[in-house]
Amino acid sequence: MNDDELDYYARHIVLPQIGGVGQRKLKAAKVALVGLGGIGAGALPALVGAGVGHLTLIDDDTVDLSNLQRQPLYRVEDVGKAKTGLAKGWAQSRNPHIEIETEAKRLTEENAEDLLSGHDLIIDGTDNFATRLLVGDTAVALGIPLIAAQSAQLHAQVGIFTAKPCYRCVVGDAFDAEDCDNCAELGALGALVGMAGQFAALLAVRHIVGLGMGDAGKLHWYDHMRGQWRSNAMPADHNCQTCAS
Ligand SMILES: [Zn+2]
C-alpha cells in the first residue's frame, strides 16, 4: 500500500482486528456484486470505502424515478441511464485505489458461471427468487461463498452461505421464473433496504478479513414491526437438489 492508501484506510489499520494484514486481504479480494438496486446501493459504498480491491458490478437495469427512494447512488438526472456505469463512476470517485469492472448483463443460466467465476465472494442483492436461486446454485457449483441479502415490506434477511447449507436449503425450490416477489409489488422501506445492503457489506468485510469464520449458514433476520434482529443457524436440507450429495 502506498502513502495515500495508508491515510485512506487509517481508521481500519488502527483496529487490531483488521490492521495492515486485514487491509491487504481486503485489497486482494475479488468480490462480485449482483444487483445494483437497493441492496447493491447499500453495500457498494461500504465495500468501496473498505478498500475491497476488485469489484465486479453486475446489473442490466437503468435508473427509474421510483428507485431513488432507496438507491442513494443515483440522482434525478440519472433516470434512464445504466446503473453499472453510474455506480462505477460513483465508486471510482470515492476510492481511486480499487479496480471496478462492470457487466451490464442480466444473469442467466447461460452466463452465470462465466460472470461469477474467478471471484472470492459473491454478494447477491437481486430482487427475485429465480435469480437468487441461480446465483446461489452457481456459487455452490463454483465453490465461492455467497452473501445473500434481501428486504421487502418491513423485513430484511442477510446470510452467508458456503457449501452447506446453501441458499436453496434455506429458501427451498418452490420458486420458478414465473414467480415474482419483487419490491414493486410488495413495497420496500428505503432505510431498511439500505441497512440490509450495508449489513451484507459488513459480513463481507468480516469474511475477507477472517473475523467471520463462524458465520456460514447463519441467517440474520430483522423484523421492523418488532424492531428486533434474530440470528439463526440454518440446517442443511438433506434433500437439497443443489448441495446434497
Ligand atoms: Zn443446499
PDB file of C-alpha atoms and ligand atoms in Angstrom:
ATOM      1  CA  MET A   1       0.000   0.000   0.000  1.00  0.00           C
ATOM      2  CA  ASN A   2       1.241   3.484  -0.806  1.00  0.00           C
ATOM      3  CA  ASP A   3       1.107   6.525   1.495  1.00  0.00           C
ATOM      4  CA  ASP A   4      -2.296   7.645   0.196  1.00  0.00           C
ATOM      5  CA  GLU A   5      -3.758   4.217   0.880  1.00  0.00           C
ATOM      6  CA  LEU A   6      -2.289   4.194   4.381  1.00  0.00           C
ATOM      7  CA  ASP A   7      -4.024   7.538   5.004  1.00  0.00           C
ATOM      8  CA  TYR A   8      -7.276   6.413   3.356  1.00  0.00           C
ATOM      9  CA  TYR A   9      -7.539   3.274   5.464  1.00  0.00           C
ATOM     10  CA  ALA A  10      -6.013   4.689   8.660  1.00  0.00           C
ATOM     11  CA  ARG A  11      -9.130   4.041  10.778  1.00  0.00           C
ATOM     12  CA  HIS A  12      -9.153   0.417   9.674  1.00  0.00           C
ATOM     13  CA  ILE A  13      -5.460  -0.098  10.149  1.00  0.00           C
ATOM     14  CA  VAL A  14      -5.514   1.040  13.789  1.00  0.00           C
ATOM     15  CA  LEU A  15      -8.189  -1.563  14.533  1.00  0.00           C
ATOM     16  CA  PRO A  16      -6.253  -4.558  15.856  1.00  0.00           C
ATOM     17  CA  GLN A  17      -8.842  -6.910  14.309  1.00  0.00           C
ATOM     18  CA  ILE A  18      -8.104  -5.516  10.833  1.00  0.00           C
ATOM     19  CA  GLY A  19      -4.676  -3.856  10.854  1.00  0.00           C
ATOM     20  CA  GLY A  20      -2.327  -3.814   7.891  1.00  0.00           C
ATOM     21  CA  VAL A  21      -2.750  -7.543   7.368  1.00  0.00           C
ATOM     22  CA  GLY A  22      -6.532  -7.320   7.136  1.00  0.00           C
ATOM     23  CA  GLN A  23      -6.348  -4.273   4.888  1.00  0.00           C
ATOM     24  CA  ARG A  24      -4.094  -6.140   2.467  1.00  0.00           C
ATOM     25  CA  LYS A  25      -6.608  -9.008   2.441  1.00  0.00           C
ATOM     26  CA  LEU A  26      -9.334  -6.514   1.536  1.00  0.00           C
ATOM     27  CA  LYS A  27      -7.152  -5.056  -1.222  1.00  0.00           C
ATOM     28  CA  ALA A  28      -6.535  -8.524  -2.669  1.00  0.00           C
ATOM     29  CA  ALA A  29     -10.192  -9.607  -2.545  1.00  0.00           C
ATOM     30  CA  LYS A  30     -12.298 -10.072  -5.677  1.00  0.00           C
ATOM     31  CA  VAL A  31     -15.977  -9.593  -4.982  1.00  0.00           C
ATOM     32  CA  ALA A  32     -18.919  -9.824  -7.399  1.00  0.00           C
ATOM     33  CA  LEU A  33     -21.899  -7.658  -6.512  1.00  0.00           C
ATOM     34  CA  VAL A  34     -25.000  -8.882  -8.318  1.00  0.00           C
ATOM     35  CA  GLY A  35     -27.730  -6.281  -8.463  1.00  0.00           C
ATOM     36  CA  LEU A  36     -27.332  -2.503  -8.137  1.00  0.00           C
ATOM     37  CA  GLY A  37     -30.762  -1.838  -6.657  1.00  0.00           C
ATOM     38  CA  GLY A  38     -31.473  -1.043  -3.019  1.00  0.00           C
ATOM     39  CA  ILE A  39     -29.239  -3.803  -1.608  1.00  0.00           C
ATOM     40  CA  GLY A  40     -26.381  -3.058  -4.002  1.00  0.00           C
ATOM     41  CA  ALA A  41     -26.650   0.679  -3.428  1.00  0.00           C
ATOM     42  CA  GLY A  42     -26.421  -0.014   0.314  1.00  0.00           C
ATOM     43  CA  ALA A  43     -23.499  -2.416   0.023  1.00  0.00           C
ATOM     44  CA  LEU A  44     -21.364  -0.615  -2.556  1.00  0.00           C
ATOM     45  CA  PRO A  45     -20.346   2.464  -0.510  1.00  0.00           C
ATOM     46  CA  ALA A  46     -19.188   0.268   2.363  1.00  0.00           C
ATOM     47  CA  LEU A  47     -17.260  -2.091   0.071  1.00  0.00           C
ATOM     48  CA  VAL A  48     -15.619   0.821  -1.737  1.00  0.00           C
ATOM     49  CA  GLY A  49     -14.725   2.614   1.479  1.00  0.00           C
ATOM     50  CA  ALA A  50     -13.380  -0.596   2.989  1.00  0.00           C
ATOM     51  CA  GLY A  51     -10.969  -0.942   0.083  1.00  0.00           C
ATOM     52  CA  VAL A  52     -12.205  -4.209  -1.420  1.00  0.00           C
ATOM     53  CA  GLY A  53      -9.669  -4.186  -4.210  1.00  0.00           C
ATOM     54  CA  HIS A  54     -11.528  -5.766  -7.126  1.00  0.00           C
ATOM     55  CA  LEU A  55     -15.255  -5.319  -7.598  1.00  0.00           C
ATOM     56  CA  THR A  56     -17.412  -6.652 -10.420  1.00  0.00           C
ATOM     57  CA  LEU A  57     -20.769  -4.881 -10.668  1.00  0.00           C
ATOM     58  CA  ILE A  58     -23.440  -6.892 -12.477  1.00  0.00           C
ATOM     59  CA  ASP A  59     -26.799  -5.367 -13.434  1.00  0.00           C
ATOM     60  CA  ASP A  60     -28.652  -4.801 -16.701  1.00  0.00           C
ATOM     61  CA  ASP A  61     -31.057  -2.208 -15.331  1.00  0.00           C
ATOM     62  CA  THR A  62     -31.444   1.517 -15.865  1.00  0.00           C
ATOM     63  CA  VAL A  63     -32.439   4.044 -13.224  1.00  0.00           C
ATOM     64  CA  ASP A  64     -36.145   4.613 -12.700  1.00  0.00           C
ATOM     65  CA  LEU A  65     -37.538   7.504 -10.697  1.00  0.00           C
ATOM     66  CA  SER A  66     -39.109   5.016  -8.274  1.00  0.00           C
ATOM     67  CA  ASN A  67     -35.605   3.678  -7.452  1.00  0.00           C
ATOM     68  CA  LEU A  68     -34.399   6.892  -5.818  1.00  0.00           C
ATOM     69  CA  GLN A  69     -36.386   6.294  -2.613  1.00  0.00           C
ATOM     70  CA  ARG A  70     -33.913   3.540  -1.643  1.00  0.00           C
ATOM     71  CA  GLN A  71     -30.957   3.747  -4.040  1.00  0.00           C
ATOM     72  CA  PRO A  72     -28.814   6.734  -2.986  1.00  0.00           C
ATOM     73  CA  LEU A  73     -26.146   6.153  -5.641  1.00  0.00           C
ATOM     74  CA  TYR A  74     -28.421   7.688  -8.262  1.00  0.00           C
ATOM     75  CA  ARG A  75     -29.723  11.195  -8.872  1.00  0.00           C
ATOM     76  CA  VAL A  76     -32.834  12.544 -10.546  1.00  0.00           C
ATOM     77  CA  GLU A  77     -30.839  13.398 -13.674  1.00  0.00           C
ATOM     78  CA  ASP A  78     -29.686   9.761 -13.892  1.00  0.00           C
ATOM     79  CA  VAL A  79     -33.155   8.445 -14.715  1.00  0.00           C
ATOM     80  CA  GLY A  80     -32.912   6.276 -17.827  1.00  0.00           C
ATOM     81  CA  LYS A  81     -29.131   5.721 -17.560  1.00  0.00           C
ATOM     82  CA  ALA A  82     -27.451   2.336 -16.980  1.00  0.00           C
ATOM     83  CA  LYS A  83     -26.822   1.598 -13.324  1.00  0.00           C
ATOM     84  CA  THR A  84     -23.472  -0.128 -13.909  1.00  0.00           C
ATOM     85  CA  GLY A  85     -21.857   2.965 -15.435  1.00  0.00           C
ATOM     86  CA  LEU A  86     -23.247   5.289 -12.788  1.00  0.00           C
ATOM     87  CA  ALA A  87     -22.223   3.004  -9.931  1.00  0.00           C
ATOM     88  CA  LYS A  88     -18.721   2.579 -11.335  1.00  0.00           C
ATOM     89  CA  GLY A  89     -18.260   6.338 -11.738  1.00  0.00           C
ATOM     90  CA  TRP A  90     -19.519   6.966  -8.220  1.00  0.00           C
ATOM     91  CA  ALA A  91     -17.269   4.288  -6.759  1.00  0.00           C
ATOM     92  CA  GLN A  92     -14.142   5.412  -8.583  1.00  0.00           C
ATOM     93  CA  SER A  93     -14.652   8.982  -7.417  1.00  0.00           C
ATOM     94  CA  ARG A  94     -14.839   7.653  -3.840  1.00  0.00           C
ATOM     95  CA  ASN A  95     -11.782   5.409  -3.996  1.00  0.00           C
ATOM     96  CA  PRO A  96      -9.097   5.579  -6.700  1.00  0.00           C
ATOM     97  CA  HIS A  97      -7.201   2.646  -5.146  1.00  0.00           C
ATOM     98  CA  ILE A  98      -9.587  -0.108  -6.244  1.00  0.00           C
ATOM     99  CA  GLU A  99     -10.450  -1.731  -9.576  1.00  0.00           C
ATOM    100  CA  ILE A 100     -14.042  -1.868 -10.757  1.00  0.00           C
ATOM    101  CA  GLU A 101     -15.387  -3.902 -13.639  1.00  0.00           C
ATOM    102  CA  THR A 102     -18.941  -3.765 -14.897  1.00  0.00           C
ATOM    103  CA  GLU A 103     -21.149  -6.293 -16.622  1.00  0.00           C
ATOM    104  CA  ALA A 104     -24.332  -4.655 -17.890  1.00  0.00           C
ATOM    105  CA  LYS A 105     -25.991  -8.034 -18.272  1.00  0.00           C
ATOM    106  CA  ARG A 106     -28.834  -9.917 -16.725  1.00  0.00           C
ATOM    107  CA  LEU A 107     -27.605 -13.062 -15.005  1.00  0.00           C
ATOM    108  CA  THR A 108     -28.916 -16.136 -16.831  1.00  0.00           C
ATOM    109  CA  GLU A 109     -28.302 -19.868 -16.649  1.00  0.00           C
ATOM    110  CA  GLU A 110     -26.142 -19.477 -19.749  1.00  0.00           C
ATOM    111  CA  ASN A 111     -23.812 -16.752 -18.464  1.00  0.00           C
ATOM    112  CA  ALA A 112     -23.861 -17.130 -14.644  1.00  0.00           C
ATOM    113  CA  GLU A 113     -20.740 -19.290 -14.312  1.00  0.00           C
ATOM    114  CA  ASP A 114     -18.756 -17.088 -16.678  1.00  0.00           C
ATOM    115  CA  LEU A 115     -19.767 -13.885 -14.899  1.00  0.00           C
ATOM    116  CA  LEU A 116     -19.201 -15.159 -11.360  1.00  0.00           C
ATOM    117  CA  SER A 117     -16.129 -17.385 -11.703  1.00  0.00           C
ATOM    118  CA  GLY A 118     -12.802 -16.018 -10.505  1.00  0.00           C
ATOM    119  CA  HIS A 119     -14.259 -14.175  -7.526  1.00  0.00           C
ATOM    120  CA  ASP A 120     -13.520 -14.845  -3.863  1.00  0.00           C
ATOM    121  CA  LEU A 121     -17.008 -13.868  -2.735  1.00  0.00           C
ATOM    122  CA  ILE A 122     -20.407 -13.148  -4.281  1.00  0.00           C
ATOM    123  CA  ILE A 123     -22.906 -10.691  -2.829  1.00  0.00           C
ATOM    124  CA  ASP A 124     -26.416 -11.156  -4.142  1.00  0.00           C
ATOM    125  CA  GLY A 125     -28.744  -8.198  -3.967  1.00  0.00           C
ATOM    126  CA  THR A 126     -31.142  -9.183  -6.741  1.00  0.00           C
ATOM    127  CA  ASP A 127     -34.864  -8.754  -6.358  1.00  0.00           C
ATOM    128  CA  ASN A 128     -36.457 -12.057  -7.354  1.00  0.00           C
ATOM    129  CA  PHE A 129     -36.194 -15.644  -6.162  1.00  0.00           C
ATOM    130  CA  ALA A 130     -35.466 -17.136  -9.569  1.00  0.00           C
ATOM    131  CA  THR A 131     -32.279 -15.064  -9.922  1.00  0.00           C
ATOM    132  CA  ARG A 132     -31.326 -15.539  -6.270  1.00  0.00           C
ATOM    133  CA  LEU A 133     -31.550 -19.308  -6.642  1.00  0.00           C
ATOM    134  CA  LEU A 134     -29.482 -19.112  -9.824  1.00  0.00           C
ATOM    135  CA  VAL A 135     -26.813 -17.091  -8.002  1.00  0.00           C
ATOM    136  CA  GLY A 136     -26.945 -19.498  -5.054  1.00  0.00           C
ATOM    137  CA  ASP A 137     -26.670 -22.626  -7.207  1.00  0.00           C
ATOM    138  CA  THR A 138     -23.834 -21.105  -9.240  1.00  0.00           C
ATOM    139  CA  ALA A 139     -21.965 -20.160  -6.062  1.00  0.00           C
ATOM    140  CA  VAL A 140     -22.142 -23.793  -4.909  1.00  0.00           C
ATOM    141  CA  ALA A 141     -21.054 -25.069  -8.330  1.00  0.00           C
ATOM    142  CA  LEU A 142     -18.059 -22.720  -8.354  1.00  0.00           C
ATOM    143  CA  GLY A 143     -17.217 -23.212  -4.662  1.00  0.00           C
ATOM    144  CA  ILE A 144     -17.494 -19.481  -3.940  1.00  0.00           C
ATOM    145  CA  PRO A 145     -19.003 -18.204  -0.654  1.00  0.00           C
ATOM    146  CA  LEU A 146     -22.247 -16.278  -1.092  1.00  0.00           C
ATOM    147  CA  ILE A 147     -23.744 -13.449   0.921  1.00  0.00           C
ATOM    148  CA  ALA A 148     -27.451 -13.196   0.134  1.00  0.00           C
ATOM    149  CA  ALA A 149     -29.359 -10.084   1.201  1.00  0.00           C
ATOM    150  CA  GLN A 150     -32.950  -9.145   0.608  1.00  0.00           C
ATOM    151  CA  SER A 151     -35.585  -6.862   2.006  1.00  0.00           C
ATOM    152  CA  ALA A 152     -39.264  -6.447   1.259  1.00  0.00           C
ATOM    153  CA  GLN A 153     -42.044  -4.766   3.149  1.00  0.00           C
ATOM    154  CA  LEU A 154     -40.810  -4.494   6.745  1.00  0.00           C
ATOM    155  CA  HIS A 155     -38.356  -7.412   6.861  1.00  0.00           C
ATOM    156  CA  ALA A 156     -34.722  -7.832   5.909  1.00  0.00           C
ATOM    157  CA  GLN A 157     -32.691 -11.029   5.701  1.00  0.00           C
ATOM    158  CA  VAL A 158     -28.944 -11.374   5.269  1.00  0.00           C
ATOM    159  CA  GLY A 159     -26.919 -14.579   5.417  1.00  0.00           C
ATOM    160  CA  ILE A 160     -23.619 -16.049   4.305  1.00  0.00           C
ATOM    161  CA  PHE A 161     -23.521 -19.483   2.756  1.00  0.00           C
ATOM    162  CA  THR A 162     -20.534 -21.611   1.890  1.00  0.00           C
ATOM    163  CA  ALA A 163     -21.063 -25.208   0.807  1.00  0.00           C
ATOM    164  CA  LYS A 164     -23.760 -26.459   3.228  1.00  0.00           C
ATOM    165  CA  PRO A 165     -26.328 -25.242   3.944  1.00  0.00           C
ATOM    166  CA  CYS A 166     -26.629 -23.428   0.641  1.00  0.00           C
ATOM    167  CA  TYR A 167     -29.106 -20.684  -0.220  1.00  0.00           C
ATOM    168  CA  ARG A 168     -31.530 -23.212  -1.708  1.00  0.00           C
ATOM    169  CA  CYS A 169     -31.522 -25.197   1.569  1.00  0.00           C
ATOM    170  CA  VAL A 170     -32.882 -22.112   3.296  1.00  0.00           C
ATOM    171  CA  VAL A 171     -35.497 -20.907   0.807  1.00  0.00           C
ATOM    172  CA  GLY A 172     -36.460 -24.180  -0.851  1.00  0.00           C
ATOM    173  CA  ASP A 173     -37.025 -24.588  -4.567  1.00  0.00           C
ATOM    174  CA  ALA A 174     -40.723 -23.878  -4.867  1.00  0.00           C
ATOM    175  CA  PHE A 175     -39.955 -20.760  -6.856  1.00  0.00           C
ATOM    176  CA  ASP A 176     -39.698 -20.644 -10.618  1.00  0.00           C
ATOM    177  CA  ALA A 177     -39.124 -17.979 -13.226  1.00  0.00           C
ATOM    178  CA  GLU A 178     -42.823 -17.148 -13.267  1.00  0.00           C
ATOM    179  CA  ASP A 179     -42.775 -16.190  -9.616  1.00  0.00           C
ATOM    180  CA  CYS A 180     -42.294 -12.551  -8.914  1.00  0.00           C
ATOM    181  CA  ASP A 181     -41.762 -11.269  -5.420  1.00  0.00           C
ATOM    182  CA  ASN A 182     -40.022  -8.031  -6.181  1.00  0.00           C
ATOM    183  CA  CYS A 183     -40.453  -4.837  -4.247  1.00  0.00           C
ATOM    184  CA  ALA A 184     -42.586  -3.200  -6.945  1.00  0.00           C
ATOM    185  CA  GLU A 185     -45.379  -5.466  -5.785  1.00  0.00           C
ATOM    186  CA  LEU A 186     -44.575  -5.803  -2.101  1.00  0.00           C
ATOM    187  CA  GLY A 187     -43.240  -2.364  -1.228  1.00  0.00           C
ATOM    188  CA  ALA A 188     -39.907  -1.563   0.404  1.00  0.00           C
ATOM    189  CA  LEU A 189     -38.738   0.750   3.177  1.00  0.00           C
ATOM    190  CA  GLY A 190     -35.707   2.643   1.886  1.00  0.00           C
ATOM    191  CA  ALA A 191     -33.710   2.787   5.105  1.00  0.00           C
ATOM    192  CA  LEU A 192     -34.346  -0.899   5.767  1.00  0.00           C
ATOM    193  CA  VAL A 193     -33.165  -1.984   2.321  1.00  0.00           C
ATOM    194  CA  GLY A 194     -30.063   0.178   2.675  1.00  0.00           C
ATOM    195  CA  MET A 195     -29.305  -1.324   6.077  1.00  0.00           C
ATOM    196  CA  ALA A 196     -29.580  -4.832   4.641  1.00  0.00           C
ATOM    197  CA  GLY A 197     -27.073  -3.862   1.939  1.00  0.00           C
ATOM    198  CA  GLN A 198     -24.708  -2.332   4.483  1.00  0.00           C
ATOM    199  CA  PHE A 199     -25.033  -5.413   6.664  1.00  0.00           C
ATOM    200  CA  ALA A 200     -24.131  -7.579   3.672  1.00  0.00           C
ATOM    201  CA  ALA A 201     -21.007  -5.442   3.199  1.00  0.00           C
ATOM    202  CA  LEU A 202     -20.193  -5.802   6.891  1.00  0.00           C
ATOM    203  CA  LEU A 203     -20.410  -9.602   6.608  1.00  0.00           C
ATOM    204  CA  ALA A 204     -18.215  -9.391   3.524  1.00  0.00           C
ATOM    205  CA  VAL A 205     -15.527  -7.463   5.400  1.00  0.00           C
ATOM    206  CA  ARG A 206     -15.755  -9.946   8.301  1.00  0.00           C
ATOM    207  CA  HIS A 207     -15.382 -12.841   5.910  1.00  0.00           C
ATOM    208  CA  ILE A 208     -12.487 -11.359   3.931  1.00  0.00           C
ATOM    209  CA  VAL A 209     -10.530 -10.255   6.977  1.00  0.00           C
ATOM    210  CA  GLY A 210     -11.154 -13.592   8.671  1.00  0.00           C
ATOM    211  CA  LEU A 211     -13.283 -12.470  11.608  1.00  0.00           C
ATOM    212  CA  GLY A 212     -16.429 -14.251  10.489  1.00  0.00           C
ATOM    213  CA  MET A 213     -15.359 -17.856  10.218  1.00  0.00           C
ATOM    214  CA  GLY A 214     -18.368 -18.980  12.265  1.00  0.00           C
ATOM    215  CA  ASP A 215     -20.894 -17.051  10.198  1.00  0.00           C
ATOM    216  CA  ALA A 216     -21.534 -19.597   7.451  1.00  0.00           C
ATOM    217  CA  GLY A 217     -25.081 -20.917   7.339  1.00  0.00           C
ATOM    218  CA  LYS A 218     -26.369 -18.297   9.741  1.00  0.00           C
ATOM    219  CA  LEU A 219     -29.351 -16.213   8.659  1.00  0.00           C
ATOM    220  CA  HIS A 220     -29.837 -12.761  10.202  1.00  0.00           C
ATOM    221  CA  TRP A 221     -33.415 -11.541  10.128  1.00  0.00           C
ATOM    222  CA  TYR A 222     -34.656  -8.071  11.031  1.00  0.00           C
ATOM    223  CA  ASP A 223     -38.347  -7.560  11.804  1.00  0.00           C
ATOM    224  CA  HIS A 224     -39.073  -3.851  11.657  1.00  0.00           C
ATOM    225  CA  MET A 225     -42.508  -4.174  13.261  1.00  0.00           C
ATOM    226  CA  ARG A 226     -40.875  -5.640  16.372  1.00  0.00           C
ATOM    227  CA  GLY A 227     -37.708  -3.601  15.894  1.00  0.00           C
ATOM    228  CA  GLN A 228     -35.689  -6.747  16.548  1.00  0.00           C
ATOM    229  CA  TRP A 229     -32.907  -8.779  14.991  1.00  0.00           C
ATOM    230  CA  ARG A 230     -32.690 -12.502  15.291  1.00  0.00           C
ATOM    231  CA  SER A 231     -29.963 -14.789  14.011  1.00  0.00           C
ATOM    232  CA  ASN A 232     -30.425 -18.495  13.418  1.00  0.00           C
ATOM    233  CA  ALA A 233     -28.036 -21.201  12.258  1.00  0.00           C
ATOM    234  CA  MET A 234     -29.895 -22.790   9.357  1.00  0.00           C
ATOM    235  CA  PRO A 235     -29.896 -26.570   8.913  1.00  0.00           C
ATOM    236  CA  ALA A 236     -28.821 -28.151   5.627  1.00  0.00           C
ATOM    237  CA  ASP A 237     -31.651 -29.737   3.649  1.00  0.00           C
ATOM    238  CA  HIS A 238     -30.585 -33.347   3.126  1.00  0.00           C
ATOM    239  CA  ASN A 239     -32.755 -33.468   0.001  1.00  0.00           C
ATOM    240  CA  CYS A 240     -31.422 -30.198  -1.426  1.00  0.00           C
ATOM    241  CA  GLN A 241     -31.007 -30.572  -5.177  1.00  0.00           C
ATOM    242  CA  THR A 242     -28.013 -28.222  -5.131  1.00  0.00           C
ATOM    243  CA  CYS A 243     -25.791 -29.253  -2.228  1.00  0.00           C
ATOM    244  CA  ALA A 244     -26.966 -32.693  -1.045  1.00  0.00           C
ATOM    245  CA  SER A 245     -24.717 -35.491  -2.210  1.00  0.00           C
TER     246      SER A 245
HETATM  247 ZN    ZN B   1     -28.490 -26.839  -0.281  1.00  0.00          ZN
END
